[in-house]
XYZ file of C-alpha atoms in Angstrom:
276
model
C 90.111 97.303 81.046
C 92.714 99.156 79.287
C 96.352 98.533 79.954
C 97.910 101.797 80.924
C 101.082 102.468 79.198
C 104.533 103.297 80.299
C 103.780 107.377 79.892
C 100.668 107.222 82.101
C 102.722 105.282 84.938
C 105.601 107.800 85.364
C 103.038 109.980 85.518
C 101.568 108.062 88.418
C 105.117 108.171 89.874
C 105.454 112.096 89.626
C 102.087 112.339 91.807
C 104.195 110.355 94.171
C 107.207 112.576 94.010
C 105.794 115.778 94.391
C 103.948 115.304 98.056
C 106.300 113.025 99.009
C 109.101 115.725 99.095
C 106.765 117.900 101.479
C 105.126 115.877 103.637
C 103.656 116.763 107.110
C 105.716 116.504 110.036
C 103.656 114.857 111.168
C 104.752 111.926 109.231
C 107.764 109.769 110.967
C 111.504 111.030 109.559
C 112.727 108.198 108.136
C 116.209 106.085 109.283
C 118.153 102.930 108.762
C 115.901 101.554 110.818
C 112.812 102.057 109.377
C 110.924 99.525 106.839
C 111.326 101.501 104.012
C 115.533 101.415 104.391
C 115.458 97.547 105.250
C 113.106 97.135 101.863
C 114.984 99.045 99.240
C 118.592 97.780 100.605
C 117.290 94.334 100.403
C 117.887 91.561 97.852
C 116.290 92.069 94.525
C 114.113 89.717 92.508
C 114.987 87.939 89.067
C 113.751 90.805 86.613
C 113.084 94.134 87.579
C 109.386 93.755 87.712
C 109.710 90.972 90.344
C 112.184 93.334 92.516
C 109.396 95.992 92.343
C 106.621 94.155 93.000
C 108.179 92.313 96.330
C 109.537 95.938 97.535
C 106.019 97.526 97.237
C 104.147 94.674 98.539
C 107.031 94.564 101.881
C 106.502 98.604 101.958
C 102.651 99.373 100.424
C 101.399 95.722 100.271
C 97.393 95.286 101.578
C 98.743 93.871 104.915
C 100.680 96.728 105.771
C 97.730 98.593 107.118
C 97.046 99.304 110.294
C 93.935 98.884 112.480
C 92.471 102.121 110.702
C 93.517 101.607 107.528
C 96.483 103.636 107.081
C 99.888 102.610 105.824
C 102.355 102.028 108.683
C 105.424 102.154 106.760
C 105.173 105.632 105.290
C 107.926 107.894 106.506
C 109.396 111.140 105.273
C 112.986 112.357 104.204
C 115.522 110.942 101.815
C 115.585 107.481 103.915
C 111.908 106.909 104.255
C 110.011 108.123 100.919
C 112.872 109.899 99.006
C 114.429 106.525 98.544
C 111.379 105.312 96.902
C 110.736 108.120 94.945
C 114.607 108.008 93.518
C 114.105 104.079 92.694
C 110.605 104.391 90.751
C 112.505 107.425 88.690
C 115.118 105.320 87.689
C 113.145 103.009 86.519
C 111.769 102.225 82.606
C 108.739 101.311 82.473
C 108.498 99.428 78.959
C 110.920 96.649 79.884
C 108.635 93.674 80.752
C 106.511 95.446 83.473
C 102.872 94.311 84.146
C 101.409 97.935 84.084
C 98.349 97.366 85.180
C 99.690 95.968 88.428
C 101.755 98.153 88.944
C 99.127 101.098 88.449
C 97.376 99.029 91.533
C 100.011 99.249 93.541
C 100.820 102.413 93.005
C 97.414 104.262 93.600
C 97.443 102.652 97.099
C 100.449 105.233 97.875
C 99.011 107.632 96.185
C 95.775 108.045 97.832
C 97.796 107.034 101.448
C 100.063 110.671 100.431
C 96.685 112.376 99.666
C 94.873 111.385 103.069
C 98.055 112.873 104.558
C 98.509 116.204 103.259
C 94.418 116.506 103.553
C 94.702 115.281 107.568
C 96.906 117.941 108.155
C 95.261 120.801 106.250
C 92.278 119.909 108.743
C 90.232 118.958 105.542
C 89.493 115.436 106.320
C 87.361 114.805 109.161
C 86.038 111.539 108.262
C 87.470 108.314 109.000
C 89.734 107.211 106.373
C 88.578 104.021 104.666
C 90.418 101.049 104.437
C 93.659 100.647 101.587
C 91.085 98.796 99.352
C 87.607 99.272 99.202
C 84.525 97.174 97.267
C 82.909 98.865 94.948
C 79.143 98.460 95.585
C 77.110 95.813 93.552
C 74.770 97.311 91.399
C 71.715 95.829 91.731
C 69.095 95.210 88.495
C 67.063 92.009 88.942
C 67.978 88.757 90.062
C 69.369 87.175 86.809
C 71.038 90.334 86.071
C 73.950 90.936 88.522
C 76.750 92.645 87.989
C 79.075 91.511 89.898
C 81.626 93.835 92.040
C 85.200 93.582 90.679
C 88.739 93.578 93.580
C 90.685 96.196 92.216
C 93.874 93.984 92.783
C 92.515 90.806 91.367
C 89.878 91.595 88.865
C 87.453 88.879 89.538
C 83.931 88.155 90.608
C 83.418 88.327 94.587
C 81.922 84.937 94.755
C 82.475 85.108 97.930
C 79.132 86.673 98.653
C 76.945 84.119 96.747
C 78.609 81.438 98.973
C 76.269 79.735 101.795
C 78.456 80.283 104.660
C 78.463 83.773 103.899
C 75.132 84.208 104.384
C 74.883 82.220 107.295
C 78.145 84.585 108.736
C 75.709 87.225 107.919
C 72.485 85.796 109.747
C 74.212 84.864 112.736
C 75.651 88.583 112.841
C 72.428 89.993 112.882
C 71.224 87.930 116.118
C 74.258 89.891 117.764
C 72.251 91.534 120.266
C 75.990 94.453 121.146
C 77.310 94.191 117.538
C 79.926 92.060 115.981
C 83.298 93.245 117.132
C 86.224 92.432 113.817
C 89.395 91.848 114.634
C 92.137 94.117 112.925
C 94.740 92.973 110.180
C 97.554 92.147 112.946
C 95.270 90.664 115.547
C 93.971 88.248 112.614
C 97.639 87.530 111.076
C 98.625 86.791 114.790
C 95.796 84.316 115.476
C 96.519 82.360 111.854
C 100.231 82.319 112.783
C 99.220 80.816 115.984
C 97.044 78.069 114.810
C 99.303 77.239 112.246
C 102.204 76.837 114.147
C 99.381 74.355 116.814
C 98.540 72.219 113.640
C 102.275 71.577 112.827
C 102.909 70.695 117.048
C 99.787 68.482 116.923
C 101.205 66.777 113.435
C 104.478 66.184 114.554
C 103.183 64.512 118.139
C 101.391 62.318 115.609
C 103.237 61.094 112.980
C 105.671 60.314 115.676
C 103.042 58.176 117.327
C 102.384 54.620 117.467
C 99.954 54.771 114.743
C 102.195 55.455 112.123
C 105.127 53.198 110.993
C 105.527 53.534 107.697
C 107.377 56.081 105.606
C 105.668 59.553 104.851
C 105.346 60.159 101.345
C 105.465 63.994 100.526
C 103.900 66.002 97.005
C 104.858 69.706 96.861
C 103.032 72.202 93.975
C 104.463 75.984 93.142
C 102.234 78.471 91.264
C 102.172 81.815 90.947
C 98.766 84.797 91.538
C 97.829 87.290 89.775
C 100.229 89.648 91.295
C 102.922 87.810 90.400
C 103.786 86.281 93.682
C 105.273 82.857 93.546
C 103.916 79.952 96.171
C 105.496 76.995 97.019
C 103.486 74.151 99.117
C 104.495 70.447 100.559
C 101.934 67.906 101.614
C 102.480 65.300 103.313
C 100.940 61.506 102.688
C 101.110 58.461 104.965
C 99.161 55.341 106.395
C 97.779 55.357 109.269
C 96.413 52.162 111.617
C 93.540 53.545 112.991
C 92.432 50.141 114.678
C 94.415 46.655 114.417
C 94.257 45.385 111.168
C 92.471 49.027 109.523
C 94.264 51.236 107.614
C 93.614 54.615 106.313
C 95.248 56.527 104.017
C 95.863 60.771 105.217
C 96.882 63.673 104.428
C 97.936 67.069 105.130
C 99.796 70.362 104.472
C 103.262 70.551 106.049
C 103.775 74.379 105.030
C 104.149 76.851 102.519
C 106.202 79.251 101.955
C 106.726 82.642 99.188
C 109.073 82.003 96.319
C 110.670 85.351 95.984
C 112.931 83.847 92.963
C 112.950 81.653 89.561
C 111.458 78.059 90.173
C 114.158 76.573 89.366
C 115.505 73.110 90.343
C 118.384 74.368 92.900
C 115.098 77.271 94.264
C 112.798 74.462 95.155
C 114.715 72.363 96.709
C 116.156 74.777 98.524
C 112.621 75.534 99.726
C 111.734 72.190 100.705
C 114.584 71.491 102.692
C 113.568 74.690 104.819
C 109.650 73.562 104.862
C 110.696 69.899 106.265
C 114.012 70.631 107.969
């Protein structure tokens, strides 16, 4: 893939600018209380292309859909997308920016601004499809796949070569009234909420009889492909599972986003919240 240059993304950003300044009304007026506002007056990140990348991933990120697909966050006027559109032209583009992620990231507002202006002209009748789509596998023999790339990651969906894939799919075809899929909140919710369960049930254990020793903990930051830092703590301890048997367990305490330089004073700033 080539790497677009500086040129070809401000560009990009004047196909944001122009429809942004005439949006339907439609489209929420922005305020001080909107996203967008609470974003761009937040703190920034270490180098500009970190401060970017956590604003459009808090304003335009994949999770800021709602249940049809559109972004929630979008609002008109010179607090809701003016604001962005005076940030992204102040900004230069050659100083240490990952252009091709940012193209990404980009193109997700820019087709949001084209489904709106084509919704209102009474052009688009269809449903709009979701903020990323999958571009279809095509299909030669069976040695000779190629393999569907994610636009935001750029790797091989192995997903669908996995076994419990197929068997998600076989069991969906027994459903006699369809397989009903839960939306992007409704999902987020019910991980939240069996998170949060694991962590009760942990705590109620390691303050049980069974375990009397001291709990050992190993944490591990990385960063994705977007840039995003990561930053998880796992705890270790022994546990008597019967009088005079021991066994050795483990699990994840939490994780949290590192929004900041790993640094030495960062992560253990992190850990303390994790385990306090």
């Amino acid at each position: 893939m080539k790497m677009p240059t500086p040129a070809a993304i401000q560009a990009l950003v004047k196909t944001i600018t122009a429809p942004s300044s005439n949006l339907p009304s439609s489209v929420k007026q922005g305020s001080k209380s909107d996203k967008i506002w609470t974003v761009m007056n937040g703190g920034e990140g270490e180098t500009l292309h970190e401060t970017f990348n956590r604003r459009f991933d808090a304003m335009f990120g994949e999770d800021c859909c709602d249940s049809n697909g559109r972004l929630e966050y979008v609002c008109r006027g010179k607090l809701g997308l003016g604001l962005v559109c005076l940030y992204l032209s102040k900004i230069d583009w050659a100083v240490n920016f990952l252009l091709d992620l940012v193209e990404i990231k980009l193109q997700r507002l820019v087709s949001e601004l084209k489904y709106l202006h084509e919704s209102d002209a009474g052009s688009n009748t269809q449903t709009r499809p979701a903020c990323h789509t999958i571009p279809t596998a095509k299909l030669t023999d069976e040695n000779n796949l190629e393999q569907p790339k994610l636009p935001s990651q750029r790797k091989p969906v192995q997903a669908l070569k996995h076994p419990k894939f197929k068997h998600m799919i076989d069991v969906a075809l027994c459903a006699t009234e369809g397989v009903k899929i839960s939306g992007q909140k409704l999902t987020w919710a019910a991980i939240k909420q069996s998170f949060q369960t694991h962590l009760k049930n942990l705590k109620a254990e390691l303050n049980g009889s069974k375990v009397s020793g001291e709990i050992s903990l190993t944490c591990n930051a990385w960063q994705v492909g977007n840039m995003d830092g990561y930053f998880a703590v796992t705890g270790h301890w022994i546990e008597e599972t019967a009088p005079m048997q021991w066994e050795l367990k483990s699990t994840l305490v939490g994780f949290t986003w590192l929004c900041n330089a790993h640094n030495a004073e960062h992560l253990g700033q992190a850990l303390s919240k994790l385990v306090d």
